[in-house]
Coordinates of C-alpha atoms in Angstrom, one line a residue:
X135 CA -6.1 -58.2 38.4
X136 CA -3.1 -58.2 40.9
X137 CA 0.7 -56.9 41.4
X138 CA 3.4 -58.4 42.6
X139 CA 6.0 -56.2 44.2
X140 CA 9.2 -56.4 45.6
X141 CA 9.0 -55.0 49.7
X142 CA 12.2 -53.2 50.7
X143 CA 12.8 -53.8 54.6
X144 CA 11.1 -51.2 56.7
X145 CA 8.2 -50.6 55.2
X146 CA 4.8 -51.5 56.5
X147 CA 2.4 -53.9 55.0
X148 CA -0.6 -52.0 55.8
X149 CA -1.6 -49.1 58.6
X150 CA -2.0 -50.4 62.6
X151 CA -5.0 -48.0 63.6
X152 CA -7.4 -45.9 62.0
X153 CA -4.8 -43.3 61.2
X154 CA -1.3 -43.4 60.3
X155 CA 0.8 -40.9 57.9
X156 CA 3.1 -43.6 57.2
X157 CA 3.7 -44.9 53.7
X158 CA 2.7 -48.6 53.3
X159 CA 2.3 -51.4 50.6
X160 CA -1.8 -50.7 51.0
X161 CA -1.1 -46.9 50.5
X162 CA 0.6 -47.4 47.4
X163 CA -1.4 -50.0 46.2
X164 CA -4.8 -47.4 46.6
X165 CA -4.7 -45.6 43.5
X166 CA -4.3 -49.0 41.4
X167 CA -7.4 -50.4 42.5
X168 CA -10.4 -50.5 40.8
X169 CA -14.1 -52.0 40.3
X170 CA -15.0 -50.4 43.9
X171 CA -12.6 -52.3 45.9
X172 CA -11.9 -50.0 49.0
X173 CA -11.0 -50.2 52.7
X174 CA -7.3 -49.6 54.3
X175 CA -6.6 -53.0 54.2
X176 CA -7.9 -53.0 50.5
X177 CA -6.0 -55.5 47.9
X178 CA -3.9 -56.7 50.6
X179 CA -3.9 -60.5 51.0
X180 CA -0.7 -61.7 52.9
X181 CA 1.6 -59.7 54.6
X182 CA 5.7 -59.4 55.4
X183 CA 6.8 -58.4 58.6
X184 CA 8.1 -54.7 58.4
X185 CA 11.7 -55.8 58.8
X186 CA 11.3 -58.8 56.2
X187 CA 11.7 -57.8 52.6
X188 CA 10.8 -59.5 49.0
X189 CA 8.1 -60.4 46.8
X190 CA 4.5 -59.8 47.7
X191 CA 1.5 -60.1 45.8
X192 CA -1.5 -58.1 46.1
X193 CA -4.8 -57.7 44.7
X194 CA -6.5 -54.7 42.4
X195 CA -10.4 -56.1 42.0
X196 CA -12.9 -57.5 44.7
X197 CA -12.8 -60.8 42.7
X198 CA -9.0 -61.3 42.4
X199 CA -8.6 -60.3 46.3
X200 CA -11.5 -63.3 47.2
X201 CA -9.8 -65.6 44.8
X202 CA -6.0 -64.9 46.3
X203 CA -7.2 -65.1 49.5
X204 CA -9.0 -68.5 49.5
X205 CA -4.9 -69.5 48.0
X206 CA -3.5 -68.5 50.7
X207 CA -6.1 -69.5 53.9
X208 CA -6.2 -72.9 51.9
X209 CA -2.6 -73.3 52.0
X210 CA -2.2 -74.0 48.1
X211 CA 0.5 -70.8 47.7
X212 CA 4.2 -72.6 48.1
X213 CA 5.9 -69.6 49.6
X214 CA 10.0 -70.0 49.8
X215 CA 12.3 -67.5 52.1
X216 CA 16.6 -66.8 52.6
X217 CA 17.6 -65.9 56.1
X218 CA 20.9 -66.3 57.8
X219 CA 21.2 -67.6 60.8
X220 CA 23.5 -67.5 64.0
X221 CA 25.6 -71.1 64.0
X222 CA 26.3 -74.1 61.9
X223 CA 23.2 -76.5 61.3
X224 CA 22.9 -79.8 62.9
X225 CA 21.6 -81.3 59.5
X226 CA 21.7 -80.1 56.3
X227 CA 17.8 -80.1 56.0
X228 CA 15.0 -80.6 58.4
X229 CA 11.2 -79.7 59.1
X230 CA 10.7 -78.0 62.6
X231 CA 7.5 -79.0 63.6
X232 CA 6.6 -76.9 67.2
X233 CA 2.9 -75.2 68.0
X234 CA 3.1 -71.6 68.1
X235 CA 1.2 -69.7 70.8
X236 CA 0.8 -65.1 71.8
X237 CA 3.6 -64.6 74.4
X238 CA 0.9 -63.8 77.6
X239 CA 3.7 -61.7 78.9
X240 CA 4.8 -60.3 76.1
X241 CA 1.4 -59.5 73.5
X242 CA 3.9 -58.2 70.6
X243 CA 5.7 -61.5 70.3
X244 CA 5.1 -65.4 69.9
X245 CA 6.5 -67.9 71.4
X246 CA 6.4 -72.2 71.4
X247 CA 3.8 -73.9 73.4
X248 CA 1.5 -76.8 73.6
X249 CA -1.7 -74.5 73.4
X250 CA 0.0 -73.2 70.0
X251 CA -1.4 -73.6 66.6
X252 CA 0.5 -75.8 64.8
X253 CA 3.3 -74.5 62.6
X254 CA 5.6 -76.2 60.5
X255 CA 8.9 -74.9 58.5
X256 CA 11.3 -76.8 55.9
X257 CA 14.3 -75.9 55.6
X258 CA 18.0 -76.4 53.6
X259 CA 21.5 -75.3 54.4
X260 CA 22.6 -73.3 51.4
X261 CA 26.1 -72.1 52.8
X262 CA 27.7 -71.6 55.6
X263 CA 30.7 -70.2 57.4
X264 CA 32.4 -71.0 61.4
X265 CA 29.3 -68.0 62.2
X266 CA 26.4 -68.0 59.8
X267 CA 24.6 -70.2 57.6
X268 CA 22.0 -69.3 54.7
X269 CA 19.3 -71.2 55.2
X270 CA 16.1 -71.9 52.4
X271 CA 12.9 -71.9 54.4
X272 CA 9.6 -72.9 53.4
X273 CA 6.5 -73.1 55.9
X274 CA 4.1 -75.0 55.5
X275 CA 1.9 -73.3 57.8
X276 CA 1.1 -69.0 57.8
X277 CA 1.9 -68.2 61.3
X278 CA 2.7 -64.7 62.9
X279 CA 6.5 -64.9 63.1
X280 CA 6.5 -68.4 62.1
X281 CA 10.7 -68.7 60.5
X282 CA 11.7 -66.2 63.6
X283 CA 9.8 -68.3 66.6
X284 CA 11.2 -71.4 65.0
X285 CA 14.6 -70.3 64.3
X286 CA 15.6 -69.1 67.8
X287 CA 13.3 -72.0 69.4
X288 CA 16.5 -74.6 67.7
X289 CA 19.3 -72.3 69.0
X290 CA 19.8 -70.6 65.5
X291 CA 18.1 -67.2 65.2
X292 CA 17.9 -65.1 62.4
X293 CA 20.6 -62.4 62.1
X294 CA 19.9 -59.0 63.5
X295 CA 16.1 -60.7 64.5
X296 CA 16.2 -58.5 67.7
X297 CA 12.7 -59.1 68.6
X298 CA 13.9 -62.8 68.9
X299 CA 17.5 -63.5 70.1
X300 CA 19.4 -62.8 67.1
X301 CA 23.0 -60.8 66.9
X302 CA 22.6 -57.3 66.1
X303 CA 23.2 -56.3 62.1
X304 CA 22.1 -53.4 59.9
X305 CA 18.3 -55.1 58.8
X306 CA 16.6 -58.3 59.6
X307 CA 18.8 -61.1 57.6
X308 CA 14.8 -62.8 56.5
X309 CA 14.1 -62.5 52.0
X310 CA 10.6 -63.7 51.1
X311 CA 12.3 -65.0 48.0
X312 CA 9.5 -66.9 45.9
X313 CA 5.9 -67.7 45.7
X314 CA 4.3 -69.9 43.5
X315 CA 0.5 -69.7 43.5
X316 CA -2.5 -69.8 40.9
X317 CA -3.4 -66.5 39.7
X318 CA -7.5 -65.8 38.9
X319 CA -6.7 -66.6 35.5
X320 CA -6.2 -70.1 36.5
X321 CA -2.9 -70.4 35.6
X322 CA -0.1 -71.6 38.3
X323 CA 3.0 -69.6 38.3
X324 CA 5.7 -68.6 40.2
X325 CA 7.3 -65.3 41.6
X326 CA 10.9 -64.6 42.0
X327 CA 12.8 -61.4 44.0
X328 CA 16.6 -62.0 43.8
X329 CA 18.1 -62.6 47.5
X330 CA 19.9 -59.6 48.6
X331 CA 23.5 -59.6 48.3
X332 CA 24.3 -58.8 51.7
X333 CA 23.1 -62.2 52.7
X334 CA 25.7 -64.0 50.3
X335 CA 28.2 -62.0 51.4
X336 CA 28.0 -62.4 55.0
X337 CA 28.3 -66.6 54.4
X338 CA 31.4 -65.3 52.5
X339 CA 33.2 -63.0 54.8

């Protein structure tokens, strides 16, 4: 009924327009569907950013693809990220709660604002060096750049986060790390893709 992958950094969750060559998680999910279910978007229930890596999962009948989707527009998946992060924490854990809104001036990108939606994100300090810490993330709340907008909106953006203020690096320093949801079976379980070592290392050095 679904997969669960592990999304290197760079590749696209699914196609922009009506055509693009470019690989994607939907392309490679196409040939694994089955019972009809079709589309571009097809099986495709969440998404990472391009530049964000770690585990997804995705969906291979119409029925699983309803049932994961309610999950996740119902807020009942517990989804857990790594990022590091420009500066030393004021507090070893905190929820930013801030409304997030479309930059008007900028379409691509989001931005805080009163007219937002709300948007909240937990987080935990999990090392940390004179530069960088590692940070555990979990929102609470699914929005478009959520961890990034939130990130640089406390003076702490995410490493090599270009779009949003951070310092440049060789990849986006954001892992989706773990999600913990209830598959159509009814069971609840829980979905691990080991942080990068990179990100360890950079708390190190």
């Amino acid at each position: 009924d679904c997969v669960v992958i592990n999304k290197p950094a760079g590749l696209l969750t699914h196609s922009k327009g009506a055509f693009n060559p470019e690989a994607t998680v939907a392309s490679w999910l196409q040939p694994r569907l089955k019972d009809g279910l079709t589309g571009e978007r097809a099986g495709i229930v969440h998404r990472l950013d391009r530049v964000t890596s770690g585990v997804m999962i995705c969906a291979k009948t119409p029925s699983a693809q309803q049932w994961l989707q309610k999950q996740f527009s119902t807020r009942r998946v517990k989804k857990t990220y790594y990022a590091v992060v420009s500066g030393l924490m004021p507090h070893d854990h905190a929820i930013i709660d801030m409304p997030i809104m479309r930059n008007p001036k900028k379409p691509q990108m989001f931005r805080i604002g009163r007219s937002g939606k709300p948007a909240t994100t937990e987080y935990w300090v999990r090392g940390d060096n004179k530069t960088f810490s590692l940070l555990e993330l979990r929102p609470t709340t699914g929005r478009t750049h959520q961890l990034r907008v939130h990130l640089l909106a406390i003076g702490h953006p995410i490493v090599g986060d270009l779009l949003y203020g951070g310092s440049d690096a060789d990849r986006l320093y954001l892992h989706a790390w773990q999600l913990e949801l209830t598959l159509p079976n009814r069971q609840r379980q829980s979905f691990t893709v080991t942080v990068p070592k990179a990100f360890r290392t950079m708390i190190k050095t």
